[in-house]
XYZ file of C-alpha atoms in Angstrom:
392
model
C 87.730 333.918 12.526
C 90.358 330.935 12.356
C 91.016 329.427 8.865
C 93.333 326.035 8.121
C 94.933 324.684 5.620
C 95.069 320.746 5.277
C 98.238 319.211 3.323
C 97.116 315.337 2.437
C 100.791 314.015 1.334
C 99.721 311.333 -0.791
C 101.222 308.054 -0.060
C 103.019 309.329 3.007
C 102.272 305.978 5.000
C 104.547 306.127 8.519
C 104.310 301.882 8.695
C 101.709 299.262 8.700
C 98.671 299.654 10.008
C 97.052 297.071 12.355
C 95.589 294.720 9.793
C 97.249 295.693 6.987
C 98.403 291.996 6.626
C 94.939 291.439 5.727
C 96.570 293.293 2.104
C 99.260 291.863 1.484
C 101.720 294.689 3.790
C 102.727 293.703 6.526
C 105.991 294.785 7.308
C 105.147 297.750 4.545
C 106.391 301.555 6.072
C 107.162 304.283 3.536
C 109.021 306.746 5.429
C 110.529 303.994 8.087
C 112.236 302.565 4.993
C 112.870 305.389 2.100
C 114.788 306.408 5.413
C 116.720 303.355 5.621
C 117.637 303.601 1.946
C 118.710 307.718 0.670
C 119.798 309.491 4.157
C 117.057 311.843 4.096
C 116.965 315.365 6.358
C 113.433 315.976 6.803
C 114.500 318.970 10.657
C 110.596 321.180 9.818
C 108.297 318.128 9.788
C 110.286 315.840 12.156
C 110.172 320.043 14.359
C 106.436 319.486 14.119
C 106.086 315.789 15.883
C 106.968 313.656 12.721
C 109.709 310.850 14.246
C 108.204 311.456 17.049
C 104.497 309.886 15.058
C 106.714 307.750 13.865
C 108.273 306.545 16.952
C 104.390 306.134 17.612
C 103.223 304.386 14.556
C 106.359 301.966 14.259
C 107.735 302.077 18.118
C 111.063 303.897 16.608
C 112.516 306.569 15.594
C 113.673 306.116 11.279
C 116.895 307.193 10.110
C 117.941 310.735 10.398
C 114.726 311.865 12.285
C 113.909 312.604 15.761
C 111.915 312.073 18.646
C 111.424 315.588 20.260
C 108.978 317.581 18.760
C 109.686 321.665 18.454
C 105.845 322.363 18.066
C 102.071 321.559 17.381
C 100.431 318.444 17.566
C 101.186 315.168 16.330
C 99.779 311.840 15.895
C 98.732 309.029 14.480
C 95.405 308.680 11.978
C 93.762 304.918 11.337
C 91.558 304.076 8.707
C 88.498 302.223 9.223
C 87.844 302.159 5.793
C 88.705 299.364 3.465
C 90.512 299.233 1.176
C 93.249 301.614 0.508
C 92.325 303.390 -2.167
C 92.526 307.426 -2.866
C 88.725 307.810 -1.834
C 88.765 306.138 0.636
C 91.315 307.909 2.594
C 90.487 311.308 1.063
C 86.588 310.829 2.450
C 86.948 309.387 6.020
C 90.285 312.332 5.835
C 86.744 314.270 5.490
C 84.716 312.970 8.356
C 83.007 310.488 6.430
C 84.547 307.238 6.476
C 83.729 304.367 3.538
C 80.539 301.674 5.109
C 80.820 299.301 1.841
C 83.871 297.495 0.181
C 84.320 298.742 -3.530
C 84.123 297.202 -6.133
C 87.617 295.544 -7.614
C 89.360 293.904 -11.317
C 90.330 290.044 -10.992
C 93.685 289.913 -11.547
C 93.592 287.624 -14.431
C 94.292 288.735 -17.978
C 92.087 289.872 -19.625
C 90.558 291.270 -16.459
C 88.016 293.962 -17.253
C 84.357 291.766 -17.849
C 83.750 291.212 -21.803
C 80.838 292.852 -21.887
C 81.581 295.784 -19.811
C 84.442 296.660 -22.610
C 81.528 295.686 -25.209
C 79.830 298.823 -24.344
C 81.948 300.706 -23.973
C 83.311 300.387 -27.426
C 79.659 300.515 -28.266
C 78.628 303.576 -27.197
C 82.406 305.585 -27.626
C 82.370 305.014 -31.412
C 86.301 303.494 -30.357
C 87.802 300.707 -32.632
C 88.434 298.861 -29.537
C 90.968 298.892 -26.864
C 94.692 297.819 -25.319
C 95.516 296.374 -22.176
C 92.918 295.363 -20.180
C 95.478 294.378 -17.262
C 97.068 294.663 -13.868
C 99.613 297.633 -15.059
C 101.989 300.352 -13.881
C 100.803 303.618 -15.671
C 104.103 304.367 -17.044
C 105.128 301.143 -17.879
C 102.215 300.118 -20.217
C 101.849 303.553 -21.760
C 105.848 302.908 -23.212
C 104.637 299.818 -24.065
C 101.469 300.014 -26.470
C 101.863 304.662 -26.846
C 102.785 303.704 -30.520
C 100.446 301.249 -30.960
C 97.347 303.512 -29.098
C 98.915 306.607 -31.687
C 98.818 304.627 -34.696
C 95.303 302.087 -34.294
C 93.463 305.457 -32.696
C 92.482 302.731 -29.569
C 92.854 304.295 -26.169
C 94.796 301.820 -23.421
C 92.498 300.769 -20.593
C 93.831 298.936 -17.178
C 93.928 298.637 -13.775
C 95.746 298.242 -10.489
C 95.142 296.833 -6.754
C 93.288 299.833 -5.777
C 89.496 300.700 -6.766
C 89.945 302.170 -10.738
C 89.620 302.008 -14.326
C 92.251 303.274 -16.135
C 92.519 305.432 -19.481
C 95.676 306.349 -21.499
C 95.472 308.456 -24.418
C 97.246 310.597 -26.708
C 96.180 314.232 -25.521
C 96.945 315.330 -29.520
C 96.087 311.723 -31.708
C 93.264 310.732 -29.729
C 92.244 313.867 -27.859
C 91.378 315.583 -24.403
C 87.967 315.917 -24.329
C 87.588 312.629 -26.479
C 89.061 310.729 -24.127
C 87.560 312.536 -21.304
C 83.844 311.363 -23.073
C 85.829 308.177 -23.161
C 86.036 308.673 -19.379
C 82.259 309.970 -18.135
C 81.143 306.866 -20.275
C 83.237 304.050 -18.386
C 82.411 306.225 -15.232
C 78.904 305.099 -15.858
C 79.203 301.276 -17.576
C 81.149 300.975 -13.981
C 79.612 302.230 -11.642
C 76.807 299.474 -9.891
C 80.317 297.627 -10.357
C 81.110 300.385 -7.212
C 84.711 300.573 -9.356
C 85.484 304.148 -7.758
C 86.850 305.875 -10.253
C 88.165 306.113 -13.420
C 90.446 308.319 -14.550
C 92.037 309.512 -17.369
C 95.170 309.798 -18.083
C 96.722 312.003 -21.199
C 100.013 311.427 -22.542
C 102.150 313.415 -24.990
C 105.638 312.427 -27.005
C 106.046 310.115 -29.979
C 107.033 306.779 -29.546
C 108.429 305.448 -26.208
C 111.040 307.556 -25.068
C 109.727 310.306 -25.013
C 106.044 309.790 -24.192
C 105.117 311.538 -20.779
C 101.633 312.089 -18.607
C 100.211 315.858 -18.736
C 98.929 317.338 -15.391
C 95.705 316.887 -17.196
C 94.454 314.042 -15.941
C 91.024 314.260 -14.507
C 89.344 311.548 -12.391
C 85.206 310.444 -12.620
C 84.565 309.587 -9.097
C 81.681 307.832 -7.076
C 80.314 311.275 -4.808
C 80.489 310.313 -0.944
C 77.837 308.841 0.784
C 76.824 311.806 2.898
C 78.067 315.229 3.067
C 81.863 315.241 4.328
C 83.194 318.393 5.721
C 83.991 320.601 2.191
C 79.374 320.155 2.396
C 79.783 321.009 5.864
C 81.791 323.957 5.992
C 80.158 325.198 2.080
C 77.159 325.001 3.524
C 78.052 326.928 6.179
C 79.095 329.688 3.958
C 83.041 329.476 4.404
C 85.365 328.969 1.110
C 86.138 326.175 0.796
C 89.469 325.837 -1.380
C 90.316 322.587 -3.321
C 94.393 322.397 -5.222
C 95.068 319.207 -7.237
C 93.209 316.167 -8.083
C 90.851 317.272 -4.528
C 87.588 318.289 -6.827
C 87.556 315.347 -8.457
C 88.349 312.819 -5.277
C 84.904 314.818 -3.874
C 83.154 315.230 -7.291
C 83.237 318.818 -7.343
C 80.915 318.336 -3.354
C 81.666 321.074 -1.685
C 84.232 322.602 -3.024
C 83.990 326.715 -3.191
C 86.861 328.256 -5.416
C 89.012 324.959 -7.572
C 92.766 325.109 -8.314
C 94.448 322.832 -11.000
C 98.866 322.391 -10.617
C 100.991 319.989 -12.150
C 103.535 319.071 -9.374
C 104.600 318.986 -5.862
C 105.787 323.007 -6.113
C 103.130 324.075 -8.172
C 100.856 323.292 -5.779
C 103.048 323.828 -3.295
C 102.952 328.476 -5.266
C 99.102 328.062 -5.780
C 98.228 327.115 -1.821
C 100.315 330.425 -0.693
C 98.467 331.675 -3.323
C 94.593 330.458 -2.399
C 95.720 331.605 1.877
C 96.285 335.316 0.739
C 93.150 334.401 -0.889
C 91.089 332.785 1.650
C 88.785 334.777 3.805
C 88.153 334.563 7.322
C 86.916 330.963 7.745
C 87.700 329.476 4.663
C 88.446 326.365 4.298
C 91.857 325.363 2.428
C 92.349 321.740 1.142
C 95.192 320.434 -1.188
C 96.698 317.027 -2.335
C 100.163 317.038 -3.530
C 99.785 313.688 -5.235
C 103.986 313.552 -7.188
C 104.353 311.179 -4.179
C 102.503 308.026 -4.849
C 101.932 309.131 -8.767
C 105.901 309.593 -9.120
C 107.666 308.315 -6.674
C 105.289 305.408 -4.479
C 103.592 303.799 -7.873
C 106.675 303.976 -9.496
C 109.735 302.258 -6.554
C 112.340 305.058 -5.666
C 113.154 305.721 -2.927
C 116.017 307.733 -4.098
C 112.549 310.137 -5.654
C 111.125 309.738 -2.865
C 113.659 311.359 -0.346
C 114.570 313.603 -2.674
C 111.025 315.224 -3.409
C 109.956 315.209 0.733
C 112.948 317.045 0.996
C 112.068 319.674 -1.586
C 108.485 319.076 0.596
C 110.039 319.701 3.997
C 112.419 322.467 2.455
C 108.986 325.109 2.004
C 107.146 323.890 5.036
C 108.329 327.646 6.769
C 106.296 329.802 3.867
C 103.845 327.665 5.121
C 104.115 328.401 7.989
C 105.153 331.868 7.832
C 101.928 332.633 5.846
C 99.296 331.760 8.297
C 97.809 333.766 10.520
C 97.508 333.653 14.593
C 95.148 331.500 14.548
C 95.334 329.685 11.127
C 95.619 325.599 11.297
C 98.210 324.181 9.165
C 97.613 320.508 9.767
C 99.140 317.469 7.314
C 98.460 313.957 6.945
C 97.853 311.645 4.287
C 95.155 308.749 2.394
C 97.484 305.805 2.827
C 100.854 304.720 2.835
C 102.887 303.650 -1.163
C 106.088 301.927 0.565
C 109.122 302.276 -2.833
C 110.380 299.271 -1.422
C 107.068 297.412 -1.135
C 106.615 294.251 -3.642
C 103.740 295.838 -6.394
C 103.401 299.196 -7.578
C 100.086 299.749 -5.559
C 98.988 301.007 -2.270
C 100.335 300.160 1.003
C 98.132 299.791 3.877
C 99.650 301.662 6.036
C 99.247 304.333 9.624
C 99.316 308.173 8.554
C 101.342 310.793 10.413
C 99.175 313.772 11.301
C 100.969 316.670 12.331
C 99.300 319.767 12.709
C 99.713 323.562 13.269
C 98.741 326.696 14.499
C 100.802 329.888 16.492
C 97.932 330.059 18.915
C 97.676 326.008 19.875
C 99.779 324.279 22.402
C 102.314 321.716 21.793
C 101.421 318.186 22.019
C 100.457 314.684 21.315
C 97.560 313.370 20.415
C 97.605 309.985 19.848
C 97.062 307.396 17.980
C 94.034 308.693 16.172
C 91.452 305.536 15.667
C 90.366 306.586 12.656
C 91.242 309.790 9.723
C 87.666 310.888 10.551
C 89.019 312.977 14.245
C 91.557 314.909 11.758
C 87.408 316.013 9.673
C 86.105 316.687 12.712
C 89.692 319.112 14.759
C 89.041 320.622 11.417
C 85.411 321.703 10.999
C 85.723 322.606 15.970
C 88.713 324.745 15.033
C 86.797 325.823 12.229
C 84.147 326.298 14.373
C 81.094 324.491 13.553
C 78.629 321.849 14.485
C 80.656 317.897 14.812
C 79.664 316.616 12.616
C 78.325 311.626 13.319
C 82.254 310.175 12.820
C 85.142 310.880 14.668
C 86.372 312.804 17.175
C 88.453 316.091 18.076
C 91.895 316.262 19.525
C 92.066 319.700 19.352
């Protein structure tokens, strides 16, 4: 019985979506702009059709890539869900487009409703909060981390995404205390349709050495209907959720949860999951570094080098496939490191599918990310869902 490995390169967009102007992102192109500013080499993803997919998306082949795929199916994904958030992209990839508008916090300072913060302080017993604005996580921790340690006040901030983030020191504030605080914040923000509350623990003693740790935890609204993960689990299949996948789906449909910090560690865990996974298993992994370490920080060389490091390991994954296994590489949104601001960009995404049992060719431009989930369901022998159409 075949297995499927779904690798989501978080934020790896390949050109502005048709509705990008509605989000202020017309002209964004994560891959294209990285390639224009860095002599990138991605021979393995290119052989699977990355350059050809970029040409479908934008009409151009990025510098350093080709339009000569050597195997597998390649194409472009376009999102129908509103917004450019992590849950929207992931849920739609798993066959469930988001049917509602997320709630967002305004670009004011302070940004959070006063009554929300008052309830958070009262219910959690904290002495107050710091931040209360839109910010980059690493920047605001460097700015306010010392004061947070000194006063015991956590740092609360948001972004253009539907998110409420809380940063606090792992030991001075306490990791479990931070998680409890985020649970309270999640209860308070749920009526506002805020997609996620994220715990952002950090260590270090001053602005020069503060560092976020791998103990991040996302408290997320559950998908509005069963996703591919739920359908696979209900059919008795193993569902391996690696990285932040389980958090994004609020734990729904997951049979095996595996955490790791860093893209290379996540790649190692993916290979280990492939060794353990039974026939008919579904393995889903999010490679978050592209987004949180390089996209949001507008680090072009860092993003490029991370892509090259990932590309170098693709042959290991291909070699580990069984004859009827399928691997799919895609993304959930863009995060152009050359773009203004520090937020996600509304982009098209690559879809690269490979199996020793799959004939090569193009799948064209897919009108919804849900086509990915339905293609995986088809490969796994699961009944089709209500959204999307298989390209296999």
